[in-house]
One Martini backbone bead per residue (centre of mass of N, CA, C, O) as a GRO file, in nm:
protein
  318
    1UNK     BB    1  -2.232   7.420   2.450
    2UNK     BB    2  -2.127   7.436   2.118
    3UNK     BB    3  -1.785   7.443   1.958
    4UNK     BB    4  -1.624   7.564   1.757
    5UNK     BB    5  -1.245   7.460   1.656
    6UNK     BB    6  -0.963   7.646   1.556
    7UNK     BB    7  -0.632   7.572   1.428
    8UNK     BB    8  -0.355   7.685   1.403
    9UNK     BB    9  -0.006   7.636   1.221
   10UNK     BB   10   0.281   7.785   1.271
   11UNK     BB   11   0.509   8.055   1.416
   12UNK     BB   12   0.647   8.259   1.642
   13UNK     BB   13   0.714   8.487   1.447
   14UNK     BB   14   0.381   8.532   1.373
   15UNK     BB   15   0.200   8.532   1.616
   16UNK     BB   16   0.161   8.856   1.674
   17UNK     BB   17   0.055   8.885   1.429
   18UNK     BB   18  -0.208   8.665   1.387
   19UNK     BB   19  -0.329   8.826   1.673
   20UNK     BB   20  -0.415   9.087   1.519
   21UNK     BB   21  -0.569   8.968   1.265
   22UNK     BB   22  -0.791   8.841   1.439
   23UNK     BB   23  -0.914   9.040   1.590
   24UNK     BB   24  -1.016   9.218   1.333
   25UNK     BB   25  -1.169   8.950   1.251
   26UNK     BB   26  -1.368   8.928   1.529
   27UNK     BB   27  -1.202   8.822   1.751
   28UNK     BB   28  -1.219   8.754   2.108
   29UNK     BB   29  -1.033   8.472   2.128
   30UNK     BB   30  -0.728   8.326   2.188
   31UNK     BB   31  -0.491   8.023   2.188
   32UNK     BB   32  -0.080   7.991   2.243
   33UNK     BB   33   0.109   7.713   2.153
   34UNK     BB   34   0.416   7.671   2.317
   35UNK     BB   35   0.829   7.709   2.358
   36UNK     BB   36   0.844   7.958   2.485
   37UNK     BB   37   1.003   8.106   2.734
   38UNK     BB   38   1.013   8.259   2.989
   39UNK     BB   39   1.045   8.584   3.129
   40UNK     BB   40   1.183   8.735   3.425
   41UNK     BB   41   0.886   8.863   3.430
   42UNK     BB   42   0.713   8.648   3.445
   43UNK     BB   43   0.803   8.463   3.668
   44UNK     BB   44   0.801   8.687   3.881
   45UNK     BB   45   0.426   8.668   3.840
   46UNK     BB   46   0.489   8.358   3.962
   47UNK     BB   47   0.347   8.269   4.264
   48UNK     BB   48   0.420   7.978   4.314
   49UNK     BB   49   0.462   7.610   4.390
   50UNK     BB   50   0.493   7.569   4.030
   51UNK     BB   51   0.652   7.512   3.768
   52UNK     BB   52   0.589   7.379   3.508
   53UNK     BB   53   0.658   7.212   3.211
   54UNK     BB   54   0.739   7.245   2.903
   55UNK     BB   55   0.769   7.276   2.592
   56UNK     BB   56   1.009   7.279   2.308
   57UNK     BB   57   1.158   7.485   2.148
   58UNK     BB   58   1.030   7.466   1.763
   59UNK     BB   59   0.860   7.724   1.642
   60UNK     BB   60   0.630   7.675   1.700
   61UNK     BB   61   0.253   7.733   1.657
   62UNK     BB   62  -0.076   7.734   1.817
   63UNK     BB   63  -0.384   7.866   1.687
   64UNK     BB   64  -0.653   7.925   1.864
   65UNK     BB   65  -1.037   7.917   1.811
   66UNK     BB   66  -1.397   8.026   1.895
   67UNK     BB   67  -1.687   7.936   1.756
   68UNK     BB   68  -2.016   7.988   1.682
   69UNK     BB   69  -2.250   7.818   1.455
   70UNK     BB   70  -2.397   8.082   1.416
   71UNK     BB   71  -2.158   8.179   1.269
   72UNK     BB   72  -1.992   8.288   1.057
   73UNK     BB   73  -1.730   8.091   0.970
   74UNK     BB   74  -1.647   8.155   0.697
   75UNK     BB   75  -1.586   8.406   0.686
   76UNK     BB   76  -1.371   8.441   0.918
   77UNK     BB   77  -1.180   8.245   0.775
   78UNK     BB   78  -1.148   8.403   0.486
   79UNK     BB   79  -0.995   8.593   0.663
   80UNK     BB   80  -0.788   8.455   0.754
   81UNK     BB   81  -0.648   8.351   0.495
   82UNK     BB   82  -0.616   8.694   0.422
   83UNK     BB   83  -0.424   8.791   0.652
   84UNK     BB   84  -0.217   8.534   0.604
   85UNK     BB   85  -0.132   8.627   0.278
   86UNK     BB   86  -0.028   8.922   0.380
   87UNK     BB   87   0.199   8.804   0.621
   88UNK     BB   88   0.348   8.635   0.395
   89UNK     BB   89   0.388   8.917   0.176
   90UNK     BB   90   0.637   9.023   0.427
   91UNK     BB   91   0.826   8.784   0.461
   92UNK     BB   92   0.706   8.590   0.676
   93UNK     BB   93   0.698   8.277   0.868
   94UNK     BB   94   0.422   8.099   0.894
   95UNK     BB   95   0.422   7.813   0.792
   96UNK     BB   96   0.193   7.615   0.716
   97UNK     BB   97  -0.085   7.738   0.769
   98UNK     BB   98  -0.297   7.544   0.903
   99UNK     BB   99  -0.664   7.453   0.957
  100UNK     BB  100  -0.814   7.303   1.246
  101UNK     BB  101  -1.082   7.109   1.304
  102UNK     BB  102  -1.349   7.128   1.570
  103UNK     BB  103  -1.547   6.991   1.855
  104UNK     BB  104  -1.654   7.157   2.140
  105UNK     BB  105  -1.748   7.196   2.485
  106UNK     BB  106  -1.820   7.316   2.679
  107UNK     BB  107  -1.719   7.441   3.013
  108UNK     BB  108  -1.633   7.368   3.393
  109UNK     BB  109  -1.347   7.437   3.482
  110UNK     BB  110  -1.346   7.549   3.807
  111UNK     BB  111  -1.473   7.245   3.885
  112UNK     BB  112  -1.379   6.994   3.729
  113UNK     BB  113  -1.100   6.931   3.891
  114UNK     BB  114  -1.252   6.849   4.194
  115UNK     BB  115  -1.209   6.501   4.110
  116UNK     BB  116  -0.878   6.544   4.184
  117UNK     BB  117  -0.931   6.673   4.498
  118UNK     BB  118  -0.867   6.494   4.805
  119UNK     BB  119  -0.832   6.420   5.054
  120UNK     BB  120  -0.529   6.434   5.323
  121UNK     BB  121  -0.223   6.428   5.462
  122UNK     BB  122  -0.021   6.560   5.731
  123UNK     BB  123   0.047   6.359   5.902
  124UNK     BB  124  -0.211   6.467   6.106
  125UNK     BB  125  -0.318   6.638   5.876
  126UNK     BB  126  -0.595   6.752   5.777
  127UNK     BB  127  -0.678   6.775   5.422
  128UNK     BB  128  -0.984   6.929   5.255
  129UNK     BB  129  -1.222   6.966   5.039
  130UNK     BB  130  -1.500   7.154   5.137
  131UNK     BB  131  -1.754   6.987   4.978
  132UNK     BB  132  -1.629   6.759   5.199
  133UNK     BB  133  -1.690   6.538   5.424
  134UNK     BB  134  -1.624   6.442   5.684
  135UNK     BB  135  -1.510   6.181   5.881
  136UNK     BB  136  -1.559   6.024   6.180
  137UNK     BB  137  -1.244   5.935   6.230
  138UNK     BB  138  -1.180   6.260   6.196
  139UNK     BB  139  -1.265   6.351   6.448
  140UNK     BB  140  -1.025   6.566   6.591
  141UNK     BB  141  -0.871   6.688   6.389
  142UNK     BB  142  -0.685   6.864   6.224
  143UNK     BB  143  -0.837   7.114   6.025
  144UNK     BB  144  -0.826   7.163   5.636
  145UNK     BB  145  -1.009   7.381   5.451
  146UNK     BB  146  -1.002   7.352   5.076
  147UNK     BB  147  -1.066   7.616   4.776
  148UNK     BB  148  -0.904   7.729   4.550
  149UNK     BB  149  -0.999   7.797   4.285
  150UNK     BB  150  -0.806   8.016   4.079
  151UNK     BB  151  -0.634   7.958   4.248
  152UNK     BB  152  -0.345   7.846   4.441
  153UNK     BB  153  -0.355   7.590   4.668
  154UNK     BB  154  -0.415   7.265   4.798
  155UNK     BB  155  -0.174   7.069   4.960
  156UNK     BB  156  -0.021   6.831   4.742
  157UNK     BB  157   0.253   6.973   4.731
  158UNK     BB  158   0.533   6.931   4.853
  159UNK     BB  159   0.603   7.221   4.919
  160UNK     BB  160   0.359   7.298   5.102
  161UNK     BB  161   0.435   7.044   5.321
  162UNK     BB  162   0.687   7.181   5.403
  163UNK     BB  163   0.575   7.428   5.542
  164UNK     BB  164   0.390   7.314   5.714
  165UNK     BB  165   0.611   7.173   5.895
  166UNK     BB  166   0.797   7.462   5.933
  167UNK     BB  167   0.534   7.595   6.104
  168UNK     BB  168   0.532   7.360   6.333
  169UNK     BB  169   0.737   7.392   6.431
  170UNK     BB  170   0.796   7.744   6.479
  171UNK     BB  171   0.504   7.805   6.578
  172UNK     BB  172   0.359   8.002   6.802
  173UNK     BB  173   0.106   8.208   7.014
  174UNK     BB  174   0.258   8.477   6.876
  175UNK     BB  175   0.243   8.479   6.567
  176UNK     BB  176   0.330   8.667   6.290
  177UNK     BB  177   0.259   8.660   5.984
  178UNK     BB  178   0.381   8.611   5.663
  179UNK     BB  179   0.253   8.570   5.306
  180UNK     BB  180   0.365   8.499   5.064
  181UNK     BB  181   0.186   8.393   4.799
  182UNK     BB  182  -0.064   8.296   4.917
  183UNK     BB  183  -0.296   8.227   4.758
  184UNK     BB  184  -0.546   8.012   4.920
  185UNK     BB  185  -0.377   8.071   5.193
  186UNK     BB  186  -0.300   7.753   5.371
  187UNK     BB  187  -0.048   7.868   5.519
  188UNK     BB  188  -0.192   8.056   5.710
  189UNK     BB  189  -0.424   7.847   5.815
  190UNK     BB  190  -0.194   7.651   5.954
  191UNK     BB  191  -0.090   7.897   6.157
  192UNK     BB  192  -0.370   7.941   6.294
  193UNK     BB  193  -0.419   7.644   6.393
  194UNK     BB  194  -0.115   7.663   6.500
  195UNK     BB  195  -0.115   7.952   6.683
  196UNK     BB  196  -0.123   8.214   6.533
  197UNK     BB  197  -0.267   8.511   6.565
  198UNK     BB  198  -0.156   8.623   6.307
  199UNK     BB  199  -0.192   8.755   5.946
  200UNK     BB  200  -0.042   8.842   5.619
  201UNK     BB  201  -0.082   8.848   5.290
  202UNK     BB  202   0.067   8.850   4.930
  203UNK     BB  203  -0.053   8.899   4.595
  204UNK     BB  204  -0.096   8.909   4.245
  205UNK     BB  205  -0.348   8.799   4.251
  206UNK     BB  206  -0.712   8.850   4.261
  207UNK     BB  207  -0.808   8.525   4.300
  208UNK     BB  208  -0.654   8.520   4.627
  209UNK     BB  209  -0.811   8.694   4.762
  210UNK     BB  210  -1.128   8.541   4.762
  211UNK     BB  211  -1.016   8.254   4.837
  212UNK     BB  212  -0.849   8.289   5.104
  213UNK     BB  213  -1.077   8.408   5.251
  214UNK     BB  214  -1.286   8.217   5.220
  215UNK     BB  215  -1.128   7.975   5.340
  216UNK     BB  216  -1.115   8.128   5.631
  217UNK     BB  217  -1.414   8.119   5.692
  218UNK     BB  218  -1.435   7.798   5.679
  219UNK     BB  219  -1.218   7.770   5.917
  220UNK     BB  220  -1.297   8.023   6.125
  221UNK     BB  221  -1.175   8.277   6.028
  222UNK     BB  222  -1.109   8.556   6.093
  223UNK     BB  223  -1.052   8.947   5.993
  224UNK     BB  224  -0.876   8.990   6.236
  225UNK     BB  225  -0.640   8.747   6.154
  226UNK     BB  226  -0.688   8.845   5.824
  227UNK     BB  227  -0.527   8.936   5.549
  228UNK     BB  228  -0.514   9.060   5.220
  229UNK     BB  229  -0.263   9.170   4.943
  230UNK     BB  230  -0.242   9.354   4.637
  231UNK     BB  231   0.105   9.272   4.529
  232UNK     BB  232   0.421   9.333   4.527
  233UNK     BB  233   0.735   9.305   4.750
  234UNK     BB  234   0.965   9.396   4.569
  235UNK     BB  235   0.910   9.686   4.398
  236UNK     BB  236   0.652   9.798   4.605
  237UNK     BB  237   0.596  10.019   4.835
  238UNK     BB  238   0.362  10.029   4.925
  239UNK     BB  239   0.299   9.733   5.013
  240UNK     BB  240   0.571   9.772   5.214
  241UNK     BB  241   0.437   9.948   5.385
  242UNK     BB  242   0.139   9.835   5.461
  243UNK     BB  243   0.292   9.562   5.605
  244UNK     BB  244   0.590   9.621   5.765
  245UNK     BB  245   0.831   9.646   5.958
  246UNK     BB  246   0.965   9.447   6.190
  247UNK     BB  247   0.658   9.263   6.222
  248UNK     BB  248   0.766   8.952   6.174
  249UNK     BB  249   0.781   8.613   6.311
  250UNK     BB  250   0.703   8.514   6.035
  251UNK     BB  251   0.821   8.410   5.678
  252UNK     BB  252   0.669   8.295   5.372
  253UNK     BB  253   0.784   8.113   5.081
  254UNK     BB  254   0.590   7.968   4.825
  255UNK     BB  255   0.772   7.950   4.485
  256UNK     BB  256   1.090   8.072   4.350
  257UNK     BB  257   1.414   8.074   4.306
  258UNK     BB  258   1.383   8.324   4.150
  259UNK     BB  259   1.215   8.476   4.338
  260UNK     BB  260   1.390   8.460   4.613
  261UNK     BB  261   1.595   8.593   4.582
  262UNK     BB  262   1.467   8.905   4.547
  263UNK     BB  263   1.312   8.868   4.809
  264UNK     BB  264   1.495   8.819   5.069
  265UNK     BB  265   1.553   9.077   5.149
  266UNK     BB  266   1.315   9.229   5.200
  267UNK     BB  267   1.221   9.021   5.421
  268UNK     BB  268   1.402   9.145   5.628
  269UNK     BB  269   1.288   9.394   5.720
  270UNK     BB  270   1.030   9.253   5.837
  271UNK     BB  271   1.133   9.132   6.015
  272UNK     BB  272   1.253   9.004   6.315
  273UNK     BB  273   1.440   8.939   6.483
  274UNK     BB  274   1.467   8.628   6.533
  275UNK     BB  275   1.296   8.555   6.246
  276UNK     BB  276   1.132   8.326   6.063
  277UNK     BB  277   1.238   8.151   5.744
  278UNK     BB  278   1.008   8.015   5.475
  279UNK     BB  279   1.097   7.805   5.227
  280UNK     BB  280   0.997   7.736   4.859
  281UNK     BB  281   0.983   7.568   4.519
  282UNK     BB  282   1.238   7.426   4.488
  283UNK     BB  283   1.459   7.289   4.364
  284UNK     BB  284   1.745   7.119   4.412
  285UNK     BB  285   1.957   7.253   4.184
  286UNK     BB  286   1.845   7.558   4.348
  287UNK     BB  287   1.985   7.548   4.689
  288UNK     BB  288   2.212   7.720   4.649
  289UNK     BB  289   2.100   7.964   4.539
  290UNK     BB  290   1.936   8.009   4.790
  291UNK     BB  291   2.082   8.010   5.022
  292UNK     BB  292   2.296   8.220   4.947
  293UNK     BB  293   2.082   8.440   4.958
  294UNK     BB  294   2.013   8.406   5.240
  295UNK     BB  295   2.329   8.474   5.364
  296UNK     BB  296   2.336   8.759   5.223
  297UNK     BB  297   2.097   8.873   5.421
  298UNK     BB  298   2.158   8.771   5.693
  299UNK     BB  299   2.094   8.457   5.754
  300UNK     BB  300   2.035   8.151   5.923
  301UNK     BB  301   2.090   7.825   5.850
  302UNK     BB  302   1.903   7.566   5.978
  303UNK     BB  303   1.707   7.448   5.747
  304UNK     BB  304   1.706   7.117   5.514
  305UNK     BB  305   1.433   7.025   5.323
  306UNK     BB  306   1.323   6.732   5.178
  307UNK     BB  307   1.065   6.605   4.869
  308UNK     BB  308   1.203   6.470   4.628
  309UNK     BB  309   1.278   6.743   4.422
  310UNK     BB  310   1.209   6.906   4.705
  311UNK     BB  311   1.280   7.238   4.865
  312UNK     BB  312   1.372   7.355   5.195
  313UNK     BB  313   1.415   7.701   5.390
  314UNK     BB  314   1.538   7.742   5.663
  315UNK     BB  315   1.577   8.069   5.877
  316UNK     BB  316   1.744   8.319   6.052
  317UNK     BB  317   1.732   8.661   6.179
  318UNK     BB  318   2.038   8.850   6.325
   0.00000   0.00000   0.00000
């Protein structure tokens, strides 16, 4: 299906009148293309293995929509440029104010990506896409298929190989692991075909839950041996008391520095005394931040691994 694509362009300081304007106008969604930086709320609710780099704030902003061909298009823009034009006359400054148009084809967002996600090592572990086949010469290696959908986590990232190595060093026979910000699963999964006993996953995302999951089930692991729960582990007491105290062989969180400093003490609780953390997520320049956090929380830092411009930090708590 092909879809009329409307651009406003604007400034930051109008964007959230214009889009309650947008709204009124009987606009059902709209994208917000700013430099405005995240808020330390939004930051703390993005459990991943990367954040972006975004363009630098230069106060302006752009708001697209997409309307049907069928729909009364000019209709529409109308509104939208009398709703603007009263927005403008409350002193408020809209920037340009122009709008531009294109026209764009419907999209299969969730699978399209699938084309750049391809097989690759860790150094001897295979990690392949589910739905690429093995190849022959590759039987018989330590196999981790992944499917991420729109959660985060393919191990393509250097931080995921970081932790993915550290969990190798690591991890025993009897190893219960506790896995923040589970994302796709990928590190629960590694652990778990490394022989870890179970796991237990908790993510933000809802899209986390039926990924892992999936994941699991994909790679043979039964629900006997792995869970994921959904919510905060910093600051939700319910998810804490959930997890359970003192009851983890080691604990994975490959995040952010942002994150990892208030996540730190939190996960001290939960491990067993001598229980290994390992961490990931890190700029090499936030190395000092993370340690330093670490070491307050009364962990021994054993090892700090790096690759690229990215930081691991494995610790033990005394």
């Amino acid at each position: 299906m092909r879809w009329n694509k409307y651009t406003l362009l604007t400034t930051t300081e109008a964007e959230d009148l214009i889009s309650s304007m947008m709204m009124d106008a009987g606009i059902e969604g709209i994208e917000i293309e700013d430099g405005v930086p995240l808020s330390e709320s939004d930051r703390a609710k993005m459990f991943v293995d990367i954040l972006p780099d975004g363009p630098e704030d230069d106060g302006t902003a752009r708001i697209s929509f997409y309307l049907e061909p069928e729909q009364d298009n000019e209709a529409v823009l109308a509104a939208v440029r009398e709703g603007l034009d009263e927005i403008r006359g409350w002193g408020v400054d809209v920037g340009a104010g122009t709008i531009e148009s294109a026209r764009t084809e419907d999209k299969d967002w969730i699978n399209n990506w699938k084309q750049y996600f391809h097989q690759f090592y860790v150094d001897d572990i295979l990690i392949t896409p589910s739905w690429e086949p093995v190849k022959p010469e590759d039987q018989g290696k330590l196999l981790i298929q992944i499917d991420p959908g729109t959660a985060f986590g393919t191990g393509m990232h250097e931080t995921t190989q970081l932790c993915i190595r550290q969990i190798r060093r690591y991890v025993t026979g009897g190893t219960v692991l506790l896995d923040v910000g589970t994302g796709s699963g990928i590190l629960s999964i590694a652990a778990l075909k490394l022989g870890a006993e179970r796991a237990l996953g908790t993510d933000l995302d809802p899209c986390a839950v039926s990924a892992s999951l999936e994941n699991m089930a994909v790679n043979g692991i039964g629900e006997d041996r792995f869970r994921v729960l959904l919510g905060n582990l910093i600051d939700d007491r319910d998810v804490q008391e959930q997890v359970g105290y003192e009851r983890y062989d080691m604990v994975t969180a490959n995040i952010l520095a942002e994150v990892l400093v208030p996540l730190t003490p939190v996960v001290a609780r939960h491990l067993k005394k001598g229980g290994i953390y390992i961490t990931s997520g890190i700029l090499d320049e936030k190395e000092e931040t993370v340690t330093e956090a670490v070491k307050a929380a009364g962990f021994e830092v054993l090892e700090v691994t790096r690759q690229g411009e990215w930081v691991s930090v494995t610790a033990r708590k005394n």
